[in-house]
PDB file of N, CA and C in Angstrom:
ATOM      1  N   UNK A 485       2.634   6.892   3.013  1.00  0.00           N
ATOM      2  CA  UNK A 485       2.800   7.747   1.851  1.00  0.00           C
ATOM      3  C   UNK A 485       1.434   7.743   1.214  1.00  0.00           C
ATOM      4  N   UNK A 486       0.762   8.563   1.297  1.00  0.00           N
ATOM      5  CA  UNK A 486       0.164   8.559  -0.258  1.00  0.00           C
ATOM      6  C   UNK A 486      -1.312   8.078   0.031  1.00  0.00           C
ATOM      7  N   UNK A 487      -2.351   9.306   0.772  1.00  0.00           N
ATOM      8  CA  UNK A 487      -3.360   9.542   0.518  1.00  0.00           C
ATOM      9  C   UNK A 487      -4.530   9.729  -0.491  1.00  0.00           C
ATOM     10  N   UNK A 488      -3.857  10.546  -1.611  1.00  0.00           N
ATOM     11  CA  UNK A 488      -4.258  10.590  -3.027  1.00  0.00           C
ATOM     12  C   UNK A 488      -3.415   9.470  -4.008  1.00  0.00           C
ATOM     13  N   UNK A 489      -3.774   9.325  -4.971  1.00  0.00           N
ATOM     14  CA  UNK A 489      -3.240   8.226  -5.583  1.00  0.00           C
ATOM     15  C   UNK A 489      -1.786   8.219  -5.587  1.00  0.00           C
ATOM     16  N   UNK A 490      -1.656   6.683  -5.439  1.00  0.00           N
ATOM     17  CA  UNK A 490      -0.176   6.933  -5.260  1.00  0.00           C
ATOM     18  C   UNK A 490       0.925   6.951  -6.391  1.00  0.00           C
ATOM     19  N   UNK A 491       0.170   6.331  -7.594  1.00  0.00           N
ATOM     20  CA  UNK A 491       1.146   6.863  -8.669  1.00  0.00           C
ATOM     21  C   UNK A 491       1.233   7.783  -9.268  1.00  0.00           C
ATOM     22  N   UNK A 492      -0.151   9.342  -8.915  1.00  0.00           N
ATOM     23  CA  UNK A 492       0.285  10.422  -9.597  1.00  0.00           C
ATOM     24  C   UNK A 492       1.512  11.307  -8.896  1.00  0.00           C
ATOM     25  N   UNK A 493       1.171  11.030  -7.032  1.00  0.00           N
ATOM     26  CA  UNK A 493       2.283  11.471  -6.340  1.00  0.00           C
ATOM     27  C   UNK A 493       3.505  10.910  -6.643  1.00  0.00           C
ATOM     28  N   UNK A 494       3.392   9.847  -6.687  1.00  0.00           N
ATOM     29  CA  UNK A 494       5.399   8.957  -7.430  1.00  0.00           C
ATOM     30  C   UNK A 494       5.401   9.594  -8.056  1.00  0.00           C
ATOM     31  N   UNK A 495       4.474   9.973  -9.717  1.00  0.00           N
ATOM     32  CA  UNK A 495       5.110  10.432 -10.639  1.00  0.00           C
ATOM     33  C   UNK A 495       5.500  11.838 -10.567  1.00  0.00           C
ATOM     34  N   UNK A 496       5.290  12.720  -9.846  1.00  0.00           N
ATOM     35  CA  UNK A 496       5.647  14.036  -9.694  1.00  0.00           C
ATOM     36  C   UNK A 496       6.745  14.196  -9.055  1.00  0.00           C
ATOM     37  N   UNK A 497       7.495  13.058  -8.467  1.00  0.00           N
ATOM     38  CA  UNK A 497       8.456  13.294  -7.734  1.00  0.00           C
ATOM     39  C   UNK A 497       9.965  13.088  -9.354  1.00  0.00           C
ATOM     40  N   UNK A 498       9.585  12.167 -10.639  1.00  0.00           N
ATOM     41  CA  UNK A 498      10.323  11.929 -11.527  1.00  0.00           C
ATOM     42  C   UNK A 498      11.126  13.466 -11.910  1.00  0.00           C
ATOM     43  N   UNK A 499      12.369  13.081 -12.100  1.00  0.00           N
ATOM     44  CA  UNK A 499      13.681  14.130 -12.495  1.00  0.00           C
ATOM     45  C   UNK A 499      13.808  15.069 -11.242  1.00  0.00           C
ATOM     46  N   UNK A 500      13.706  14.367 -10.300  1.00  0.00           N
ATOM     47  CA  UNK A 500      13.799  15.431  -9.113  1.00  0.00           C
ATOM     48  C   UNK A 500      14.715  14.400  -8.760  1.00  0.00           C
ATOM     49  N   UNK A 501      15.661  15.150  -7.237  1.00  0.00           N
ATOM     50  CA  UNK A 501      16.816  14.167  -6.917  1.00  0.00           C
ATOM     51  C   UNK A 501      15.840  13.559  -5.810  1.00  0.00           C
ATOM     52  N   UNK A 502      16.493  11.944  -5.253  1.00  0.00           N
ATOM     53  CA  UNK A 502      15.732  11.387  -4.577  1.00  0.00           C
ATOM     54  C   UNK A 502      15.979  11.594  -3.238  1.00  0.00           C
ATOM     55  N   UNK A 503      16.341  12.758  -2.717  1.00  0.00           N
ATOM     56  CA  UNK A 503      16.724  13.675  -1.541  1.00  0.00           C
ATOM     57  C   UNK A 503      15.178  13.914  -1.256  1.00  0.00           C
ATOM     58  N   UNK A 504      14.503  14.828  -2.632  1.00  0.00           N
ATOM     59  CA  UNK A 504      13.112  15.156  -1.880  1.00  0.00           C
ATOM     60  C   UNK A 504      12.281  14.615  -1.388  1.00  0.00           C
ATOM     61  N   UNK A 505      12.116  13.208  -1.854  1.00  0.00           N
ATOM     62  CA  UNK A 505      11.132  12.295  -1.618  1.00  0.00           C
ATOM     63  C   UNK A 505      11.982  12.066  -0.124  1.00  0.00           C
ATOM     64  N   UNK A 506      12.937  11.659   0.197  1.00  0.00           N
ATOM     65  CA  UNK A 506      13.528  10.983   1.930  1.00  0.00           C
ATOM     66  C   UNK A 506      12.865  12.380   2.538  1.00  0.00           C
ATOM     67  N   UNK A 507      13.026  13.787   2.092  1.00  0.00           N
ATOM     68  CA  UNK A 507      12.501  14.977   2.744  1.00  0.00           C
ATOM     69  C   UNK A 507      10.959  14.761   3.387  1.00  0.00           C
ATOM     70  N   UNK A 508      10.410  13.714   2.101  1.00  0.00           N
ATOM     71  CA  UNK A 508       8.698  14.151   2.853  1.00  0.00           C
ATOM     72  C   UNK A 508       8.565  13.377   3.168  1.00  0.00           C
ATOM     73  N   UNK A 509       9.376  11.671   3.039  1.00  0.00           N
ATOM     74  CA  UNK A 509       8.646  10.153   3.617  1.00  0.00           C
ATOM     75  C   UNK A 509       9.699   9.632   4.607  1.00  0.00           C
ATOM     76  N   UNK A 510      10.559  10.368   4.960  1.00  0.00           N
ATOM     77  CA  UNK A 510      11.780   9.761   5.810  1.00  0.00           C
ATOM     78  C   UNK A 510      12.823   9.182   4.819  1.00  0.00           C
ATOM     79  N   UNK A 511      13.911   8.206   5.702  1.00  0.00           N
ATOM     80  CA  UNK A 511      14.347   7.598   4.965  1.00  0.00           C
ATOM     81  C   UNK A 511      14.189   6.048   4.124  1.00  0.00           C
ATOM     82  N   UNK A 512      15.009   5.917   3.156  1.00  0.00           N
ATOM     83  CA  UNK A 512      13.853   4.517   2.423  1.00  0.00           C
ATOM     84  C   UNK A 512      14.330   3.500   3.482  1.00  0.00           C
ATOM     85  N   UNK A 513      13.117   1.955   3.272  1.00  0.00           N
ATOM     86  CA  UNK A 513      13.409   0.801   3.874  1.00  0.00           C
ATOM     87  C   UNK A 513      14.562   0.072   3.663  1.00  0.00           C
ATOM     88  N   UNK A 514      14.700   0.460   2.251  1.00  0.00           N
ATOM     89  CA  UNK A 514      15.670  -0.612   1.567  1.00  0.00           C
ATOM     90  C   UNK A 514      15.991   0.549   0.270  1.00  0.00           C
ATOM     91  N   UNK A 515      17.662   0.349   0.076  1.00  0.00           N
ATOM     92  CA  UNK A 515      18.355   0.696  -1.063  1.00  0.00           C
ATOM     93  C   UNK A 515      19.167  -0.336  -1.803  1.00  0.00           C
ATOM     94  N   UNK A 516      18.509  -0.700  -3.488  1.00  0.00           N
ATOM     95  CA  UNK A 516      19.309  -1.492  -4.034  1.00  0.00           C
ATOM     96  C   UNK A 516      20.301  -1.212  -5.454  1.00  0.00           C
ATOM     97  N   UNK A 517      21.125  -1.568  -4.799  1.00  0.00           N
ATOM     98  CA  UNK A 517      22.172  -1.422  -5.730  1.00  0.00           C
ATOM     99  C   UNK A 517      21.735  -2.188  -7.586  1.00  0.00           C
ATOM    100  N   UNK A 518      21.457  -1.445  -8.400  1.00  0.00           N
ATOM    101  CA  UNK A 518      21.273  -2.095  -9.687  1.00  0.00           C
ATOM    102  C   UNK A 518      22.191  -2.125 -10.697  1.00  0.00           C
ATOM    103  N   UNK A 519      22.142  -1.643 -11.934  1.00  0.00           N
ATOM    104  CA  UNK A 519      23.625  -1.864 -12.818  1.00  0.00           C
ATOM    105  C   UNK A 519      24.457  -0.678 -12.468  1.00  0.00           C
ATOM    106  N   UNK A 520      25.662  -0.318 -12.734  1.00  0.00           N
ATOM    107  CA  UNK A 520      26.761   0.892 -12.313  1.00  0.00           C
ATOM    108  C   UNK A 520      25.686   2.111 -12.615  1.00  0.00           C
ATOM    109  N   UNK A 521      25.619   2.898 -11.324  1.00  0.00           N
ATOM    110  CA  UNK A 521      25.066   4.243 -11.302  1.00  0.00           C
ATOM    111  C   UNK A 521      23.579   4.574 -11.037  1.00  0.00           C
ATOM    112  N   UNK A 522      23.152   3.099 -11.188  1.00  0.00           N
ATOM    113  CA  UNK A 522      21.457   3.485 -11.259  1.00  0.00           C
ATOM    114  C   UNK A 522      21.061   2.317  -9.445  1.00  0.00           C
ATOM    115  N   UNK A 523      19.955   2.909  -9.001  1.00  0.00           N
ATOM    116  CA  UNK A 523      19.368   2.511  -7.385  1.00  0.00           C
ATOM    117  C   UNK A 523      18.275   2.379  -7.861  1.00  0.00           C
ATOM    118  N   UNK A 524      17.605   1.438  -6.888  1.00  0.00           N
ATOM    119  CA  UNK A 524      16.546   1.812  -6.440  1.00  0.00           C
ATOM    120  C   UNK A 524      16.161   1.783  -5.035  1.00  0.00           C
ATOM    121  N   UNK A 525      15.027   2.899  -4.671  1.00  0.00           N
ATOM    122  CA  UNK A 525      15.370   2.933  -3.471  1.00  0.00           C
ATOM    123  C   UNK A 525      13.219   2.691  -3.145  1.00  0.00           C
ATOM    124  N   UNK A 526      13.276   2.144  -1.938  1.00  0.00           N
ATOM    125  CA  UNK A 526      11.972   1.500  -1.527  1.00  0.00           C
ATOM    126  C   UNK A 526      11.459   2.119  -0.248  1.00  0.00           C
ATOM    127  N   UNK A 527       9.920   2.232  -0.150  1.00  0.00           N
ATOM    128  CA  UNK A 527       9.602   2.644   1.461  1.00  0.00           C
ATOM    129  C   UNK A 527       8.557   1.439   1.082  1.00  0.00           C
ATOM    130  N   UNK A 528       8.514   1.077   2.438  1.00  0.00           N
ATOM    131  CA  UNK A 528       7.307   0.169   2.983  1.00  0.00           C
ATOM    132  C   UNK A 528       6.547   1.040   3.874  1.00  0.00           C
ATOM    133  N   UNK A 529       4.760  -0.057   3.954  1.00  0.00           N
ATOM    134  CA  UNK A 529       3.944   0.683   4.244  1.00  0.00           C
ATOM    135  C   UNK A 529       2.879   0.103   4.469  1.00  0.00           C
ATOM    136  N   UNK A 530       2.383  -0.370   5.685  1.00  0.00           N
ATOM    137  CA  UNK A 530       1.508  -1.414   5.884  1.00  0.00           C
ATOM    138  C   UNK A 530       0.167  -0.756   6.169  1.00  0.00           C
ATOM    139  N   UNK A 531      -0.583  -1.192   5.007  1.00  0.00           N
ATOM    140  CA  UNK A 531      -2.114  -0.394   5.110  1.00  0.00           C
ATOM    141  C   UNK A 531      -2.978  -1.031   5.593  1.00  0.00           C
ATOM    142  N   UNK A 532      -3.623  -1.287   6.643  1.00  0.00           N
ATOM    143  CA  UNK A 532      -4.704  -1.592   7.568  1.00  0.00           C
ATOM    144  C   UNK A 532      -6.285  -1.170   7.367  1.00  0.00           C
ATOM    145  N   UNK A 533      -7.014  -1.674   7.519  1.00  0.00           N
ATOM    146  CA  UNK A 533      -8.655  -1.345   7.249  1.00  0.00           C
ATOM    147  C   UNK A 533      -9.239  -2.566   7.751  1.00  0.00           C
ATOM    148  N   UNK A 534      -9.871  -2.107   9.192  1.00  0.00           N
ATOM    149  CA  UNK A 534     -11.156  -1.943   9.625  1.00  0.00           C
ATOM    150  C   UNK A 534     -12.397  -2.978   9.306  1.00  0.00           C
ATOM    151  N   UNK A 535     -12.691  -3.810   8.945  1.00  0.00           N
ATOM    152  CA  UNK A 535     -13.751  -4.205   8.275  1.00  0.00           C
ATOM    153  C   UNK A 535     -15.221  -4.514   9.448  1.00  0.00           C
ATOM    154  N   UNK A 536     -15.876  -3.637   9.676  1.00  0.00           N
ATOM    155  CA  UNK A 536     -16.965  -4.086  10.376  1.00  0.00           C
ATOM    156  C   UNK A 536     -17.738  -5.587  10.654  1.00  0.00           C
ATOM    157  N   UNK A 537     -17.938  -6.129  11.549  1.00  0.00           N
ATOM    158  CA  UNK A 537     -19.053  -7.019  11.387  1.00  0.00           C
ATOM    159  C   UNK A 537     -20.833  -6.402  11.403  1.00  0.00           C
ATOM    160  N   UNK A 538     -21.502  -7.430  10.969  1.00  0.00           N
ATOM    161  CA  UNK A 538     -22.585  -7.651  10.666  1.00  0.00           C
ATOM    162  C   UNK A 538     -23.548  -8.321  11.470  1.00  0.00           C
ATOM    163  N   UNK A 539     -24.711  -8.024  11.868  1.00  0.00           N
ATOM    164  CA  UNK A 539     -25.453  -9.067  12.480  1.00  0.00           C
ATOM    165  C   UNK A 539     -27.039  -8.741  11.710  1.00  0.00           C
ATOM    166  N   UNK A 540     -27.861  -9.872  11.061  1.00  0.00           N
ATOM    167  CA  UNK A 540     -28.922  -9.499  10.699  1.00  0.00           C
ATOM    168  C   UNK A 540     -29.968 -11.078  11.733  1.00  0.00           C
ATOM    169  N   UNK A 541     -31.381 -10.908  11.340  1.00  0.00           N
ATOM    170  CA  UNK A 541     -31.899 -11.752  11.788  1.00  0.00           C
ATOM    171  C   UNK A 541     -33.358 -12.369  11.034  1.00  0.00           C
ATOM    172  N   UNK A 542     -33.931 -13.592  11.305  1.00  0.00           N
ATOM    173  CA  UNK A 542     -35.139 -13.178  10.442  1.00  0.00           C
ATOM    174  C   UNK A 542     -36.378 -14.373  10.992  1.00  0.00           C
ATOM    175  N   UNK A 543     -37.605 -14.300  11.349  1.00  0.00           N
ATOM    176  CA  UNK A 543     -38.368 -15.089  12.028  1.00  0.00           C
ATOM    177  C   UNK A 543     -38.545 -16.273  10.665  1.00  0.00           C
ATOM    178  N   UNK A 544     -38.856 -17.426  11.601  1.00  0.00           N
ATOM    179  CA  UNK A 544     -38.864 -18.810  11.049  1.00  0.00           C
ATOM    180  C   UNK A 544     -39.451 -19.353  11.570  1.00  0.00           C
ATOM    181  N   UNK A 545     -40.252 -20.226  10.901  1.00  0.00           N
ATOM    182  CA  UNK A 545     -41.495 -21.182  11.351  1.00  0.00           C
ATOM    183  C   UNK A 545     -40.979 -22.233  11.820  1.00  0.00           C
ATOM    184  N   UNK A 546     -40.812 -22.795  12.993  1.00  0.00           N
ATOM    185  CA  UNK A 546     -40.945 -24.346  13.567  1.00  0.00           C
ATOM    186  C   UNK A 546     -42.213 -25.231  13.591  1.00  0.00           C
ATOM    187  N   UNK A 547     -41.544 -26.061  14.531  1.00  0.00           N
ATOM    188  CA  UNK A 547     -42.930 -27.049  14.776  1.00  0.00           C
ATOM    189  C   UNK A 547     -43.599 -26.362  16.199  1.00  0.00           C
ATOM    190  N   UNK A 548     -42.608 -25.979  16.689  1.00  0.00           N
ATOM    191  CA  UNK A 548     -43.317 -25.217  18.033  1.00  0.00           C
ATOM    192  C   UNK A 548     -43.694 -23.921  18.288  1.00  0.00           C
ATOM    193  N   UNK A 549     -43.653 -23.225  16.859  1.00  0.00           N
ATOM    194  CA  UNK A 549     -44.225 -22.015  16.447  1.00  0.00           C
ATOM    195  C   UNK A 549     -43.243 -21.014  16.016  1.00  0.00           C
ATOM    196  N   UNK A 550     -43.277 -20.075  15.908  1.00  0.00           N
ATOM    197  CA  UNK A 550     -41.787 -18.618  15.251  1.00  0.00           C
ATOM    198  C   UNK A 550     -40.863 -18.897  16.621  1.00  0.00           C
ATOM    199  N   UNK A 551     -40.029 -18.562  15.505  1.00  0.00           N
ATOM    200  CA  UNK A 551     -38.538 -18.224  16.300  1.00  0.00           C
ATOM    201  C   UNK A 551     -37.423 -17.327  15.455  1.00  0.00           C
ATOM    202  N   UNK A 552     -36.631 -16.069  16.287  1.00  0.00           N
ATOM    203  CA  UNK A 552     -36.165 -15.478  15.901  1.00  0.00           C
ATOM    204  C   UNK A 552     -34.717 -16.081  15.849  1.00  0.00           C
ATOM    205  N   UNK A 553     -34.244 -16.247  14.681  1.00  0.00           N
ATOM    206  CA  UNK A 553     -32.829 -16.745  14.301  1.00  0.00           C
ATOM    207  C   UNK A 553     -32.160 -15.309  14.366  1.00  0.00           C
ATOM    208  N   UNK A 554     -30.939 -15.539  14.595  1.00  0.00           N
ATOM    209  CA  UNK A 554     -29.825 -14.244  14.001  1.00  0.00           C
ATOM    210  C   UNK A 554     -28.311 -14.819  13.724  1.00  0.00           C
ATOM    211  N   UNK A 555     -28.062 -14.077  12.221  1.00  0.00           N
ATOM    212  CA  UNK A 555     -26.713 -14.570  11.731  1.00  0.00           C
ATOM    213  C   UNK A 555     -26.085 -13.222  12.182  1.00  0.00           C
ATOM    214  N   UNK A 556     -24.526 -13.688  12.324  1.00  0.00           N
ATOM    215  CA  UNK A 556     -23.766 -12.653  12.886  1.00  0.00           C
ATOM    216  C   UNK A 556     -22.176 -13.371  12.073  1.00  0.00           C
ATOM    217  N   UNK A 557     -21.740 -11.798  11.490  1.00  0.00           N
ATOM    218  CA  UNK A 557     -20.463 -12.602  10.631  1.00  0.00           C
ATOM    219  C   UNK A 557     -19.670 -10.979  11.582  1.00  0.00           C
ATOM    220  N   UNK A 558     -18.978 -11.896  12.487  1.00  0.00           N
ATOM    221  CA  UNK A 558     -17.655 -10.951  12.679  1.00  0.00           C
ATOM    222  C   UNK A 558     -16.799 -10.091  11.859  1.00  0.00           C
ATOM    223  N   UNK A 559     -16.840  -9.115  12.974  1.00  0.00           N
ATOM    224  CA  UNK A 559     -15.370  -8.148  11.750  1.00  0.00           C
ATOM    225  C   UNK A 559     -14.204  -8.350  11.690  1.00  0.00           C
ATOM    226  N   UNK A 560     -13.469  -7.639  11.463  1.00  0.00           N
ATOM    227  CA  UNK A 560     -11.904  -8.509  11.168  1.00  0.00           C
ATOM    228  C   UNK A 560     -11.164  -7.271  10.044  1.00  0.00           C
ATOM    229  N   UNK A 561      -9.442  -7.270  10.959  1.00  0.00           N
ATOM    230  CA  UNK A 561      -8.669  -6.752  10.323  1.00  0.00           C
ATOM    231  C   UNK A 561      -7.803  -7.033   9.356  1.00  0.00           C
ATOM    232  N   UNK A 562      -8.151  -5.984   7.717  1.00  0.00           N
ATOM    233  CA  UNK A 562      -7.137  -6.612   7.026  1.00  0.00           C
ATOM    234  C   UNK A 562      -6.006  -6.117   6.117  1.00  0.00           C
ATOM    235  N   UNK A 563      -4.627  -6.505   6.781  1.00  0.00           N
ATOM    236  CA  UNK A 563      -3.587  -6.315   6.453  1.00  0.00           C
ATOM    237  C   UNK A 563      -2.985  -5.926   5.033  1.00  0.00           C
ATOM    238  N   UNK A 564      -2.550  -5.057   4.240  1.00  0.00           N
ATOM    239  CA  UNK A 564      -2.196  -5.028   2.746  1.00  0.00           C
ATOM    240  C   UNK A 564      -0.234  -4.686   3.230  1.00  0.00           C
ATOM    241  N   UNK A 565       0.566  -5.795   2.958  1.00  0.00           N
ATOM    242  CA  UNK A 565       1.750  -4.726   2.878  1.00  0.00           C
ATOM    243  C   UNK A 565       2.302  -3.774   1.413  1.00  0.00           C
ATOM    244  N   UNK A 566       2.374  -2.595   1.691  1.00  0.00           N
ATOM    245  CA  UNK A 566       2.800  -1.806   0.052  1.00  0.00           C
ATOM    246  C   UNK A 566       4.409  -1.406  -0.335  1.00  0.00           C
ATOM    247  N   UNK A 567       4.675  -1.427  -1.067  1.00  0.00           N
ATOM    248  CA  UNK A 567       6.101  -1.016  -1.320  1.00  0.00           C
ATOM    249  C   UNK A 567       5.999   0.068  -2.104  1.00  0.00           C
ATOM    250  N   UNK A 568       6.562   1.189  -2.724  1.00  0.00           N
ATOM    251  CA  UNK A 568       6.676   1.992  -2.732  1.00  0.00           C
ATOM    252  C   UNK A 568       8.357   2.228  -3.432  1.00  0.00           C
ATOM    253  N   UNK A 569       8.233   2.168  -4.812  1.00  0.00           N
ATOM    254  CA  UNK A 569       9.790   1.855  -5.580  1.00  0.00           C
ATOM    255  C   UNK A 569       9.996   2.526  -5.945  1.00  0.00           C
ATOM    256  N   UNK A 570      11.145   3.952  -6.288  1.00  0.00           N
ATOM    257  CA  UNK A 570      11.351   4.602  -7.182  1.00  0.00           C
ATOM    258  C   UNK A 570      12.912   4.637  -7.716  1.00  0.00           C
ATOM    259  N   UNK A 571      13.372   4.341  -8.988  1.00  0.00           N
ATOM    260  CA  UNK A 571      14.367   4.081 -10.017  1.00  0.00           C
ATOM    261  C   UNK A 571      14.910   5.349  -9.929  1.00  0.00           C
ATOM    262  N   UNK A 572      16.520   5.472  -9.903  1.00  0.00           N
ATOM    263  CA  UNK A 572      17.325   6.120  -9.778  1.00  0.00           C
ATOM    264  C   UNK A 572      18.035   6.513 -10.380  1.00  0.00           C
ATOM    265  N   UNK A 573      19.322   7.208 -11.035  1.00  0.00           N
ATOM    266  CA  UNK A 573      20.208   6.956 -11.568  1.00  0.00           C
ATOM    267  C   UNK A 573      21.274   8.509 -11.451  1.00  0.00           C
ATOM    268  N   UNK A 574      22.657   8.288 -11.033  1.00  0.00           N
ATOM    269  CA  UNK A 574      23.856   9.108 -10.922  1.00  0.00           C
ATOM    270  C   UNK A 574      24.271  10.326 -11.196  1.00  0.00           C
ATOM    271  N   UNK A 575      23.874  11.231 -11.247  1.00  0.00           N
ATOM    272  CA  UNK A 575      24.442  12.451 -11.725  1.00  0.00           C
ATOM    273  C   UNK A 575      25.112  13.674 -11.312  1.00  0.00           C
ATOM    274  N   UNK A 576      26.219  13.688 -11.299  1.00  0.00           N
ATOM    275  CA  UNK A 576      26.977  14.937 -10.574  1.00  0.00           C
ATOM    276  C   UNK A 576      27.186  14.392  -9.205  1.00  0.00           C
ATOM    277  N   UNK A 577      27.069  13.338  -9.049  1.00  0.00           N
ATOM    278  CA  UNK A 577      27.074  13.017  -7.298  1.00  0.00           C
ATOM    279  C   UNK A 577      25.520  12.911  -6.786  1.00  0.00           C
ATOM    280  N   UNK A 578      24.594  13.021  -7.586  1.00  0.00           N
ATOM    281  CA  UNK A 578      23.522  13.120  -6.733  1.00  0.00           C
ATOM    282  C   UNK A 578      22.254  12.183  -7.883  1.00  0.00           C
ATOM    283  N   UNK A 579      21.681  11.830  -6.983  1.00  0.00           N
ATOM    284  CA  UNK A 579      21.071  10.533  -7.156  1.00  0.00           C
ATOM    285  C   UNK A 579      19.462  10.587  -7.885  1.00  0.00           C
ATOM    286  N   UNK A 580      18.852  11.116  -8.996  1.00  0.00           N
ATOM    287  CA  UNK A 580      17.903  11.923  -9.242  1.00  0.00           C
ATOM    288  C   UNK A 580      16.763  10.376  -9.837  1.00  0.00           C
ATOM    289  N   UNK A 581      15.659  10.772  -9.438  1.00  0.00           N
ATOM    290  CA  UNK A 581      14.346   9.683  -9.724  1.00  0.00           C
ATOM    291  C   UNK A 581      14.333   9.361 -11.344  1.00  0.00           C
ATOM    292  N   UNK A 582      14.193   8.537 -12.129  1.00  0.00           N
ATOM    293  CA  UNK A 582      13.959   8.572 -13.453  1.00  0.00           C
ATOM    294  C   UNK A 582      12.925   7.822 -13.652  1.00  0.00           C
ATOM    295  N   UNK A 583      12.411   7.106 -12.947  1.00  0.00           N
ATOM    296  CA  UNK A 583      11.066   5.952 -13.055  1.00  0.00           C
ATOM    297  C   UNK A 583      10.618   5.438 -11.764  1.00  0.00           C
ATOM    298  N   UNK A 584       9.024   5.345 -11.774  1.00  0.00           N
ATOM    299  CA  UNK A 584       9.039   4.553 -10.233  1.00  0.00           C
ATOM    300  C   UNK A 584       7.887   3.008 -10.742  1.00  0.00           C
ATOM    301  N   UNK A 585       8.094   1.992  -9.500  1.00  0.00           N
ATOM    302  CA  UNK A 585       7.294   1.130 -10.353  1.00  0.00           C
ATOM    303  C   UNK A 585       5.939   1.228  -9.747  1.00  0.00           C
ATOM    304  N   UNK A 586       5.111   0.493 -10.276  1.00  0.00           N
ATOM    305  CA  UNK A 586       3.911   0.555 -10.113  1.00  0.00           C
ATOM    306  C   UNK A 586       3.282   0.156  -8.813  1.00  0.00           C
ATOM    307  N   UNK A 587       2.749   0.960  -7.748  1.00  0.00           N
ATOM    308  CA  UNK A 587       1.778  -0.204  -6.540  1.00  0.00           C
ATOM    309  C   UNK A 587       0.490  -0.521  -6.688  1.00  0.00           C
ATOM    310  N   UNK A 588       0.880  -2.035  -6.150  1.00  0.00           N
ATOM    311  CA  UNK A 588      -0.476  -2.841  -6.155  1.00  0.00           C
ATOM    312  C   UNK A 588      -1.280  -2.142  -6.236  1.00  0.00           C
ATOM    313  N   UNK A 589      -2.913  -2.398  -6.868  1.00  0.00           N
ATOM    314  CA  UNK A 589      -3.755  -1.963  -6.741  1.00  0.00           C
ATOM    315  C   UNK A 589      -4.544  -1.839  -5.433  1.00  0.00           C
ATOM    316  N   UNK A 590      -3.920  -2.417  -4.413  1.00  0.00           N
ATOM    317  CA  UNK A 590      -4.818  -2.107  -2.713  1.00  0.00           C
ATOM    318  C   UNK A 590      -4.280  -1.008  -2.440  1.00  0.00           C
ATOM    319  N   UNK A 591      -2.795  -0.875  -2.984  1.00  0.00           N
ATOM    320  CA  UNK A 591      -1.988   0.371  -2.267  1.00  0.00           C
ATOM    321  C   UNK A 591      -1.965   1.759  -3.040  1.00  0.00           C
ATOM    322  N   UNK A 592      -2.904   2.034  -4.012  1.00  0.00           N
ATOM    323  CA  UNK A 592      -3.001   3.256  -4.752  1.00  0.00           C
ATOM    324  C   UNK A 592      -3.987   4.240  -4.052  1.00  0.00           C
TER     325      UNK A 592
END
């Protein structure tokens, strides 16, 4: 979900039924039952990035004259899991967004 920030897209989905949102993200991970009439319903979303390694180097004086050292810091993948919450509540039979909560700041 959610290329551009992700809480202006949550918030545009508010007073809409939560039909549209399953329309553009599938269906949710998890639906929880909260006080009589009101859900919330969740997508997960595991964001991944890439992190390059590095290698630099730099000559150094010995006793047996220069020598070229080189540091090298590996790259490495790193994992963020995001959730993705939006608050529910009953009407006419149909289940409309009224609040969503906030994602982490890795996942915006």
């Amino acid at each position: 979900m959610l290329a551009a920030c992700a809480s202006q897209i949550m918030k545009s989905y508010v007073g809409v039924p939560i039909s549209s949102v399953m329309l553009d993200y599938g269906p949710p991970d998890n639906v929880y039952e909260m006080r009589p009439g009101e859900r919330a319903y969740q997508w997960r979303k595991d964001k991944t990035q890439v992190v390059s390694g590095s290698s630099s180097g730099e000559v150094r004086q010995t006793r047996r004259g220069e020598r070229y050292e080189v540091t090298e810091t590996p790259g490495h993948v790193e994992r963020t899991e995001c959730f993705y919450t939006f608050y529910t509540r009953n009407s006419g039979g149909e289940w409309y967004v009224t609040s969503f909560r906030q994602p982490q700041l890795e996942c915006e």
